[in-house]
Amino acid sequence: MNIAILSRNPKLYSTARLVEAAQQRGHEVRVIDTLRCYMNIATDKPSIHYKGEDLNDFDAIIPRIGASVTFYGTAVLRQFEMMGVFPVNESVAITRSRDKLRSLQLLSRKGIGLPVTGFAHSPDDVQDLIKMVGGAPLVIKLLEGTQGIGVVLAETKKAAESVIDAFLGLKVNIMLQEYVKEAGGADIRCLVIGNKVVAAMKRQAPEGEFRSNLHRGGSASLIKICLL
Ligand SMILES: Nc1ncnc2c1ncn2[C@@H]1O[C@H](COP(=O)(O)OP(=O)(O)OP(=O)(O)O)[C@@H](O)[C@H]1O
Ligand SMILES: [Mg+2]
């Protein structure tokens, strides 16, 4: 197959590993800088151009679109989709995943267990919302954020109120979530293809931290998931 990896930097570990794995399997693979793609939204023949070249012979796209370029990146990917190129992750799926509330709503619709989560707009509803998620300690999250940034643990009701006030004052959207203490700073990340978990890893936060993100100093280990 002729595969394009949409990535800003071919030297990133994740991008380089994908190139290596694709080559090992005998595929043609090329890293394309997402932000250098430009497009013609024509009805009869949508196209994508790259540094003067017409990109028209890819069979599949592996999007590696960072949170900071979600808007442009998903527009480029959508254009490839319109041209009939197969995306490993669809543009709509990426957009959904970038909004924590939207992704939780989708997971809950499919009956997946979630920590109690609340969302409100008006500061007048905050007190009731705190009660709704079970009081302190609780987790406050920016709706848009990744690598653990904007995920805050409030140990007391007072601390929760001041963090919430500060965020609402900045006019950013936040959600409140029940704190899952028994996780002990660990979480399990499952990679799903189709309906199947094909790989899993456990991430563990360092001492004194509840967020397991590797960017926040967490460590990762391989685990096996057993479905009962
Ligand atoms: N309700 C919670 N209770 C306990 N720990 C939590 C809770 N929510 C998040 N955490 C910890 O904080 C980490 C970061 O939270 P989360 O995954 O929601 O944000 P993110 O990693 O910044 O965003 P995304 O996963 O969408 O990129 C989680 O991996 C988990 O270890
Ligand atoms: Mg996360």
XYZ file of N, CA and C and ligand atoms in Angstrom:
716
model
N 0.837 -1.203 0.000
C 0.000 0.000 0.000
C 0.867 1.246 0.000
N 0.277 2.306 -0.469
C 0.974 3.588 -0.443
C 0.361 4.420 0.702
N 1.139 4.615 1.749
C 0.597 5.229 2.975
C 1.212 6.599 3.224
N 0.374 7.550 3.650
C 0.887 8.853 4.076
C 0.688 8.977 5.580
N 1.709 9.449 6.263
C 1.558 9.770 7.688
C 1.491 11.284 7.778
N 0.358 11.790 8.292
C 0.225 13.244 8.449
C 0.865 13.613 9.775
N 2.011 14.258 9.710
C 2.728 14.595 10.945
C 3.583 15.823 10.707
N 3.715 16.633 11.732
C 4.493 17.863 11.606
C 5.993 17.595 11.638
N 6.374 16.420 12.191
C 7.788 16.192 12.414
C 8.171 14.719 12.249
N 8.880 14.392 11.158
C 9.240 12.990 10.918
C 10.177 12.438 11.995
N 10.795 13.316 12.764
C 11.773 12.842 13.768
C 11.108 12.444 15.085
N 9.809 12.764 15.251
C 9.109 12.361 16.477
C 9.163 10.848 16.608
N 9.312 10.367 17.829
C 9.428 8.925 18.036
C 8.233 8.174 17.430
N 7.011 8.678 17.737
C 5.811 7.958 17.276
C 5.745 7.922 15.752
N 6.138 9.017 15.112
C 6.104 9.061 13.646
C 7.163 8.108 13.080
N 8.362 8.172 13.642
C 9.461 7.332 13.145
C 9.125 5.844 13.306
N 8.452 5.480 14.410
C 8.082 4.069 14.636
C 7.049 3.603 13.628
N 6.115 4.503 13.296
C 5.088 4.132 12.313
C 5.729 3.908 10.947
N 6.689 4.762 10.598
C 7.384 4.613 9.310
C 8.098 3.261 9.285
N 8.790 2.968 10.380
C 9.558 1.725 10.475
C 8.641 0.504 10.329
N 7.503 0.540 11.069
C 6.581 -0.600 11.034
C 5.969 -0.770 9.649
N 5.637 0.343 8.994
C 5.045 0.261 7.653
C 6.060 -0.327 6.670
N 7.302 0.132 6.774
C 8.334 -0.380 5.864
C 8.594 -1.861 6.090
N 8.596 -2.265 7.368
C 8.803 -3.681 7.689
C 7.752 -4.546 7.027
N 6.546 -3.987 6.878
C 5.459 -4.754 6.261
C 5.421 -4.585 4.756
N 6.403 -3.919 4.228
C 6.525 -3.807 2.773
C 5.666 -2.709 2.147
N 5.215 -1.745 2.937
C 4.420 -0.646 2.385
C 5.319 0.512 1.965
N 4.822 1.279 1.016
C 5.447 2.559 0.679
C 4.931 3.555 1.705
N 5.793 4.331 2.316
C 5.289 5.268 3.322
C 6.018 6.600 3.223
N 5.223 7.662 3.429
C 5.791 8.995 3.324
C 5.227 9.877 4.430
N 6.071 10.676 5.055
C 5.584 11.608 6.080
C 5.272 12.939 5.409
N 4.038 13.388 5.615
C 3.576 14.642 5.005
C 3.301 15.648 6.115
N 3.877 16.819 6.000
C 3.651 17.873 6.999
C 2.233 18.433 6.819
N 1.384 18.168 7.830
C -0.035 18.534 7.757
C -0.233 19.999 7.365
N 0.574 20.873 7.955
C 0.347 22.311 7.756
C 0.869 22.818 6.408
N 1.553 21.944 5.653
C 2.000 22.353 4.319
C 1.063 21.818 3.231
N 0.001 21.123 3.632
C -0.993 20.660 2.653
C -1.956 21.809 2.393
N -2.288 22.028 1.137
C -3.322 23.008 0.829
C -4.256 22.370 -0.178
N -5.481 22.891 -0.242
C -6.464 22.091 -0.976
C -7.389 22.881 -1.870
N -7.930 22.150 -2.815
C -8.907 22.690 -3.746
C -10.217 21.940 -3.495
N -11.215 22.696 -3.018
C -12.477 22.042 -2.621
C -13.426 21.981 -3.828
N -12.997 21.435 -4.923
C -13.857 21.415 -6.112
C -14.849 20.254 -6.019
N -16.053 20.467 -6.542
C -17.085 19.423 -6.485
C -16.692 18.218 -7.321
N -16.181 18.493 -8.526
C -15.910 17.369 -9.425
C -14.638 16.615 -9.052
N -13.633 17.350 -8.576
C -12.380 16.652 -8.282
C -11.642 17.338 -7.118
N -12.006 16.962 -5.874
C -11.287 17.553 -4.742
C -9.826 17.108 -4.773
N -8.917 18.020 -4.415
C -7.500 17.639 -4.462
C -6.726 18.258 -3.302
N -5.549 17.659 -3.077
C -4.644 18.192 -2.043
C -3.287 18.431 -2.674
N -2.724 19.566 -2.388
C -1.412 19.899 -2.931
C -0.406 20.037 -1.804
N 0.847 19.732 -2.148
C 1.897 19.729 -1.132
C 3.182 20.221 -1.748
N 3.575 21.420 -1.359
C 4.801 22.015 -1.899
C 4.829 21.916 -3.426
N 3.698 22.208 -4.053
C 3.620 22.230 -5.519
C 3.233 20.910 -6.161
N 3.153 19.857 -5.357
C 2.878 18.522 -5.895
C 1.411 18.168 -5.655
N 0.815 17.392 -6.572
C -0.571 16.950 -6.396
C -0.546 15.586 -5.691
N -1.114 15.512 -4.487
C -1.082 14.231 -3.744
C -2.311 13.410 -4.115
N -2.153 12.534 -5.063
C -3.354 11.811 -5.520
C -3.198 10.298 -5.565
N -2.123 9.776 -4.997
C -1.984 8.323 -5.122
C -1.821 7.584 -3.791
N -2.325 8.191 -2.698
C -2.251 7.457 -1.423
C -3.456 6.536 -1.277
N -3.211 5.352 -0.686
C -4.319 4.426 -0.410
C -4.863 4.662 0.999
N -3.968 5.052 1.916
C -4.394 5.210 3.316
C -3.608 6.334 3.973
N -4.254 6.905 5.016
C -3.633 7.995 5.774
C -3.561 7.594 7.242
N -2.418 7.809 7.843
C -2.314 7.669 9.306
C -2.177 9.083 9.858
N -3.267 9.617 10.452
C -3.189 10.994 10.951
C -2.527 11.055 12.319
N -1.568 11.940 12.482
C -0.929 12.192 13.779
C -1.066 13.687 14.018
N -2.299 14.094 14.347
C -2.623 15.516 14.391
C -2.604 16.011 15.833
N -1.676 16.873 16.143
C -1.518 17.383 17.509
C -2.681 18.284 17.900
N -2.885 18.409 19.217
C -4.017 19.198 19.726
C -3.952 20.650 19.256
N -2.744 21.161 19.012
C -2.625 22.577 18.642
C -3.017 22.828 17.181
N -3.117 21.765 16.375
C -3.471 21.971 14.961
C -4.721 21.181 14.574
N -5.607 20.982 15.561
C -6.799 20.158 15.311
C -7.638 20.699 14.147
N -7.863 22.010 14.130
C -8.774 22.562 13.119
C -8.229 22.341 11.697
N -6.996 22.777 11.472
C -6.444 22.637 10.120
C -6.198 21.158 9.784
N -5.698 20.434 10.780
C -5.375 19.019 10.560
C -6.597 18.200 10.166
N -7.718 18.421 10.855
C -8.909 17.628 10.517
C -9.496 18.086 9.175
N -9.273 19.356 8.809
C -9.749 19.822 7.496
C -8.968 19.119 6.380
N -7.654 18.975 6.574
C -6.817 18.288 5.580
C -7.255 16.817 5.474
N -7.453 16.204 6.642
C -7.839 14.793 6.655
C -9.193 14.589 5.963
N -10.133 15.508 6.234
C -11.464 15.434 5.623
C -11.353 15.504 4.111
N -10.424 16.309 3.638
C -10.229 16.427 2.198
C -9.732 15.091 1.615
N -8.793 14.447 2.319
C -8.334 13.119 1.865
C -9.516 12.146 1.848
N -10.365 12.230 2.886
C -11.538 11.344 2.953
C -12.443 11.582 1.744
N -12.630 12.865 1.376
C -13.483 13.186 0.221
C -12.902 12.634 -1.067
N -11.575 12.473 -1.073
C -10.918 11.917 -2.264
C -10.948 10.388 -2.261
N -11.556 9.812 -1.189
C -11.699 8.357 -1.139
C -10.505 7.651 -0.508
N -9.622 8.410 0.164
C -8.468 7.776 0.813
C -8.897 7.273 2.191
N -8.471 6.066 2.552
C -8.874 5.465 3.828
C -8.089 6.068 4.994
N -8.796 6.609 6.009
C -8.076 7.126 7.178
C -8.094 6.112 8.327
N -6.971 5.931 9.004
C -6.958 5.012 10.142
C -7.858 5.560 11.252
N -7.803 6.881 11.471
C -8.768 7.538 12.363
C -9.494 8.579 11.530
N -10.831 8.534 11.545
C -11.584 9.504 10.734
C -11.510 10.893 11.353
N -11.664 11.912 10.513
C -11.587 13.292 11.008
C -12.646 13.548 12.086
N -13.842 12.989 11.889
C -14.903 13.240 12.875
C -14.558 12.594 14.220
N -13.887 11.446 14.173
C -13.492 10.773 15.420
C -12.448 11.602 16.158
N -11.537 12.202 15.411
C -10.503 13.029 16.053
C -11.158 14.249 16.702
N -12.073 14.892 15.977
C -12.765 16.065 16.530
C -13.513 15.686 17.814
N -14.185 14.538 17.789
C -14.920 14.102 18.982
C -13.972 13.884 20.156
N -12.816 13.303 19.882
C -11.906 12.958 20.974
C -11.273 14.196 21.611
N -11.270 15.305 20.887
C -10.606 16.499 21.414
C -11.474 17.264 22.408
N -12.737 16.877 22.508
C -13.668 17.504 23.443
C -14.020 16.449 24.498
N -13.503 16.645 25.731
C -13.669 15.601 26.758
C -15.133 15.309 27.055
N -15.977 16.351 27.048
C -17.376 16.142 27.372
C -18.067 15.348 26.256
N -17.796 15.767 25.031
C -18.415 15.092 23.885
C -18.014 13.618 23.843
N -16.733 13.325 24.112
C -16.317 11.929 24.044
C -16.948 11.124 25.178
N -17.117 11.741 26.371
C -17.773 11.012 27.461
C -19.242 10.747 27.128
N -19.892 11.738 26.516
C -21.305 11.543 26.147
C -21.442 10.381 25.164
N -20.492 10.276 24.240
C -20.547 9.188 23.262
C -20.287 7.833 23.928
N -19.328 7.810 24.860
C -19.034 6.554 25.556
C -20.224 6.127 26.414
N -20.873 7.113 27.085
C -21.988 6.745 27.961
C -23.156 6.209 27.133
N -23.312 6.756 25.938
C -24.388 6.269 25.062
C -24.202 4.794 24.717
N -22.932 4.367 24.715
C -22.647 2.960 24.398
C -22.561 2.099 25.653
N -22.978 2.682 26.800
C -23.060 1.890 28.027
C -21.717 1.631 28.697
N -20.714 2.461 28.432
C -19.410 2.276 29.070
C -19.389 3.010 30.409
N -18.949 2.316 31.457
C -18.933 2.896 32.803
C -17.993 4.086 32.895
N -18.443 5.143 33.550
C -17.643 6.368 33.632
C -17.712 6.921 35.042
N -16.699 7.685 35.468
C -16.844 8.389 36.755
C -17.988 9.392 36.618
N -18.723 9.656 37.736
C -19.808 10.642 37.695
C -19.224 11.976 37.232
N -19.839 12.556 36.219
C -19.285 13.769 35.612
C -20.369 14.830 35.486
N -20.042 16.070 35.832
C -21.017 17.154 35.733
C -20.492 18.297 34.891
N -21.435 19.000 34.292
C -21.074 20.119 33.407
C -22.132 21.199 33.586
N -21.698 22.422 33.783
C -22.665 23.512 33.940
C -22.078 24.782 33.357
N -22.925 25.735 33.115
C -22.463 26.993 32.542
C -22.423 28.098 33.589
N -23.513 28.174 34.368
C -23.657 29.317 35.268
C -22.974 29.079 36.616
N -22.237 30.063 37.130
C -21.622 29.953 38.461
C -22.676 29.661 39.532
N -23.936 30.068 39.287
C -24.996 29.833 40.266
C -25.273 28.343 40.466
N -24.911 27.530 39.500
C -25.213 26.098 39.594
C -24.051 25.276 40.137
N -22.931 25.955 40.426
C -21.717 25.231 40.814
C -21.897 24.439 42.114
N -22.538 25.065 43.109
C -22.718 24.383 44.400
C -23.451 23.053 44.214
N -24.529 23.112 43.461
C -25.323 21.891 43.253
C -24.532 20.859 42.447
N -23.736 21.380 41.511
C -22.938 20.484 40.660
C -21.894 19.742 41.498
N -21.271 20.462 42.440
C -20.277 19.834 43.314
C -20.949 18.709 44.110
N -22.156 18.993 44.583
C -22.907 17.982 45.339
C -23.201 16.775 44.443
N -23.588 17.079 43.202
C -23.975 16.026 42.257
C -22.849 15.019 41.997
N -21.605 15.509 41.940
C -20.501 14.573 41.674
C -19.927 13.980 42.971
N -20.613 14.233 44.088
C -20.232 13.570 45.330
C -19.342 14.399 46.245
N -19.180 15.697 45.960
C -18.367 16.556 46.831
C -16.872 16.320 46.667
N -16.073 17.003 47.520
C -14.615 16.890 47.428
C -14.162 15.567 48.072
N -12.995 15.021 47.698
C -12.143 15.509 46.619
C -12.788 15.270 45.253
N -12.520 16.169 44.344
C -13.055 16.006 42.989
C -12.056 16.514 41.956
N -12.280 16.091 40.714
C -11.362 16.465 39.640
C -12.039 17.501 38.752
N -11.301 18.557 38.435
C -11.821 19.609 37.563
C -11.019 19.555 36.268
N -11.716 19.556 35.139
C -11.008 19.401 33.854
C -11.430 20.452 32.851
N -10.458 20.994 32.171
C -10.775 21.820 31.003
C -11.313 20.884 29.932
N -12.352 21.319 29.211
C -12.916 20.450 28.175
C -11.909 20.167 27.074
N -11.105 21.182 26.782
C -10.070 20.979 25.763
C -8.724 21.037 26.436
N -8.034 19.929 26.416
C -6.726 19.866 27.048
C -6.224 18.464 26.842
N -4.914 18.289 26.853
C -4.390 16.946 26.674
C -3.083 16.832 27.437
N -2.566 15.642 27.558
C -1.323 15.358 28.299
C -1.433 15.812 29.752
N -2.654 15.776 30.281
C -2.848 16.073 31.699
C -2.915 17.556 32.037
N -2.722 18.416 31.029
C -2.756 19.857 31.313
C -4.205 20.293 31.507
N -4.463 21.075 32.559
C -5.835 21.507 32.824
C -6.660 20.447 33.522
N -6.013 19.443 34.109
C -6.710 18.434 34.920
C -6.231 18.634 36.356
N -7.156 19.055 37.224
C -6.775 19.501 38.568
C -7.524 18.697 39.621
N -6.806 18.268 40.641
C -7.465 17.589 41.761
C -7.697 18.593 42.881
N -8.956 18.765 43.273
C -9.272 19.653 44.397
C -9.578 18.781 45.601
N -8.759 18.900 46.626
C -8.874 18.009 47.796
C -10.047 18.394 48.691
N -10.356 19.708 48.727
C -11.440 20.164 49.610
C -12.475 20.957 48.793
N -13.643 21.146 49.409
C -14.704 21.887 48.729
C -14.252 23.332 48.475
N -13.559 23.895 49.461
C -13.066 25.280 49.337
C -12.113 25.401 48.138
N -11.170 24.441 48.053
C -10.194 24.460 46.950
C -10.934 24.325 45.622
N -11.943 23.417 45.590
C -12.718 23.208 44.360
C -13.380 24.520 43.940
N -14.001 25.193 44.910
C -14.709 26.440 44.586
C -13.770 27.489 44.010
N -12.557 27.607 44.610
C -11.684 28.669 44.075
C -11.151 28.313 42.689
N -10.866 27.025 42.442
C -10.388 26.648 41.096
C -11.509 26.870 40.069
N -12.728 26.464 40.446
C -13.867 26.618 39.534
C -14.103 28.105 39.235
N -14.073 28.925 40.280
C -14.248 30.373 40.093
C -13.211 30.923 39.126
N -11.953 30.491 39.333
C -10.864 31.002 38.481
C -11.101 30.600 37.026
N -11.454 29.337 36.800
C -11.671 28.868 35.426
C -12.866 29.582 34.786
N -13.976 29.667 35.541
C -15.165 30.307 34.963
C -14.886 31.782 34.682
N -14.073 32.405 35.564
C -13.688 33.805 35.349
C -12.909 33.980 34.050
N -12.172 32.949 33.672
C -11.397 33.005 32.420
C -12.251 32.643 31.205
N -13.521 32.320 31.473
C -14.491 31.971 30.422
C -14.082 30.709 29.644
N -13.531 29.748 30.381
C -13.241 28.474 29.716
C -14.241 27.428 30.194
N -14.507 26.447 29.355
C -15.442 25.390 29.730
C -14.744 24.338 30.573
N -15.380 23.983 31.681
C -14.814 22.945 32.538
C -15.871 21.903 32.878
N -15.396 20.713 33.256
C -16.335 19.746 33.815
C -15.800 19.263 35.165
N -16.699 18.821 36.003
C -16.318 18.294 37.306
C -16.501 16.786 37.275
N -15.587 16.101 37.960
C -15.676 14.650 37.921
C -15.363 14.062 39.287
N -16.094 13.025 39.602
C -15.819 12.245 40.807
C -14.351 11.792 40.755
N -13.648 11.876 41.874
C -12.243 11.460 41.921
C -12.171 9.957 42.178
N -11.537 9.231 41.268
C -11.418 7.778 41.428
C -10.131 7.509 42.207
N -10.269 7.488 43.546
C -9.086 7.404 44.422
C -8.408 6.049 44.289
N -9.244 5.005 44.183
C -8.672 3.657 44.178
C -7.804 3.376 42.947
N -7.851 4.274 41.956
C -6.971 4.103 40.787
C -5.505 4.243 41.216
N -5.266 4.955 42.305
C -3.901 5.103 42.806
C -2.956 5.701 41.772
N -3.458 6.640 40.978
C -2.609 7.303 39.987
C -2.315 6.446 38.761
N -3.063 5.360 38.601
C -2.811 4.499 37.433
C -3.983 4.567 36.470
N -3.734 4.344 35.211
C -4.835 4.081 34.290
C -4.385 3.092 33.230
N -5.364 2.562 32.533
C -5.047 1.567 31.508
C -5.483 2.108 30.174
N -4.581 2.095 29.246
C -4.870 2.618 27.906
C -5.009 1.441 26.958
N -6.148 1.337 26.321
C -6.385 0.231 25.391
C -6.437 0.775 23.969
N -5.729 0.140 23.085
C -5.793 0.516 21.673
C -6.772 -0.429 21.000
N -7.825 0.154 20.422
C -8.889 -0.661 19.845
C -8.879 -0.503 18.334
N -8.908 -1.640 17.648
C -9.093 -1.579 16.194
C -10.350 -2.372 15.894
N -11.316 -1.727 15.236
C -12.618 -2.363 15.042
C -13.243 -2.531 16.420
N -13.594 -3.791 16.769
C -14.196 -4.031 18.078
C -13.244 -4.730 19.020
N -11.956 -4.710 18.683
C -11.023 -5.550 19.428
C -9.903 -4.733 20.050
N -9.604 -5.048 21.324
C -8.430 -4.438 21.960
C -7.210 -5.174 21.409
N -6.323 -4.433 20.722
C -5.158 -5.095 20.120
C -3.888 -4.871 20.941
N -3.907 -3.891 21.822
C -2.739 -3.644 22.664
C -3.201 -2.869 23.888
N -2.472 -3.018 24.980
C -2.840 -2.276 26.188
C -1.589 -1.926 26.978
N -1.665 -0.802 27.664
C -0.568 -0.472 28.564
C -1.129 0.166 29.829
N -0.368 -0.054 30.892
C -0.742 0.569 32.154
C 0.191 1.749 32.374
N -0.388 2.871 32.750
C 0.444 4.034 33.055
C 0.322 4.336 34.543
N 1.439 4.646 35.157
C 1.450 4.918 36.595
C 2.052 6.294 36.846
N 1.299 7.105 37.592
C 1.791 8.452 37.915
C 2.950 8.346 38.906
N 3.856 9.325 38.893
C 4.920 9.321 39.900
C 4.341 9.629 41.281
N 5.128 9.398 42.321
C 4.748 9.684 43.710
C 4.199 11.117 43.838
N 3.071 11.259 44.506
C 2.553 12.602 44.776
C 1.766 13.217 43.626
N 1.522 12.445 42.575
C 0.792 12.963 41.398
C -0.350 11.991 41.128
N -1.524 12.507 40.708
C -2.626 11.577 40.401
C -2.797 11.361 38.909
N -2.137 12.210 38.095
C -2.272 12.070 36.646
C -1.190 11.122 36.115
N -1.619 10.142 35.335
C -0.680 9.106 34.885
C -0.009 9.445 33.552
N -0.316 10.603 32.995
C 0.241 10.964 31.675
C 1.772 10.882 31.662
N 2.311 10.322 30.586
C 3.776 10.213 30.480
C 4.413 11.601 30.461
N 3.690 12.570 29.869
C 4.217 13.931 29.835
C 4.258 14.576 31.225
N 3.571 13.980 32.178
C 3.591 14.496 33.553
C 4.472 13.599 34.424
N 5.344 12.842 33.791
C 6.312 12.045 34.550
C 5.860 10.618 34.854
N 4.753 10.176 34.256
C 4.260 8.812 34.476
C 5.149 7.782 33.789
N 5.003 6.512 34.215
C 5.766 5.448 33.560
C 4.776 4.453 32.964
N 5.186 3.765 31.919
C 4.271 2.854 31.224
C 4.791 1.426 31.264
N 3.865 0.475 31.374
C 4.263 -0.926 31.267
C 3.203 -1.691 30.473
N 3.678 -2.778 29.884
C 2.786 -3.596 29.056
C 1.883 -4.439 29.958
N 0.583 -4.533 29.638
C -0.262 -5.456 30.408
C -1.173 -6.216 29.459
N -1.730 -7.279 29.982
C -2.684 -8.073 29.195
C -4.078 -7.841 29.775
N -5.042 -7.563 28.913
C -6.415 -7.343 29.368
C -7.170 -8.660 29.248
N -7.806 -9.097 30.327
C -8.616 -10.304 30.246
C -10.077 -9.904 30.371
N -10.856 -10.174 29.360
C -12.279 -9.850 29.417
C -13.020 -11.031 30.040
N -13.800 -10.702 31.096
C -14.508 -11.818 31.760
C -15.885 -11.989 31.152
N -11.803 11.286 37.733
C -10.528 10.939 37.897
N -10.118 10.265 38.981
C -8.811 9.898 39.151
N -7.846 10.162 38.270
C -8.189 10.833 37.145
C -9.538 11.245 36.886
N -9.583 11.868 35.697
C -8.325 11.859 35.223
N -7.473 11.235 36.081
C -6.025 11.035 35.880
O -5.533 12.159 35.172
C -5.045 11.781 33.887
C -5.379 12.853 32.858
O -6.787 12.966 32.693
P -7.494 12.898 31.262
O -7.114 11.655 30.549
O -8.922 13.146 31.513
O -6.876 14.175 30.552
P -5.797 14.294 29.395
O -4.885 13.113 29.412
O -5.239 15.654 29.564
O -6.702 14.299 28.097
P -6.868 13.222 26.906
O -6.812 11.852 27.554
O -8.195 13.577 26.348
O -5.726 13.515 26.006
C -5.662 10.429 33.618
O -4.839 9.656 32.761
C -5.775 9.824 35.014
O -4.540 9.216 35.410
Mg -5.694 11.128 29.028
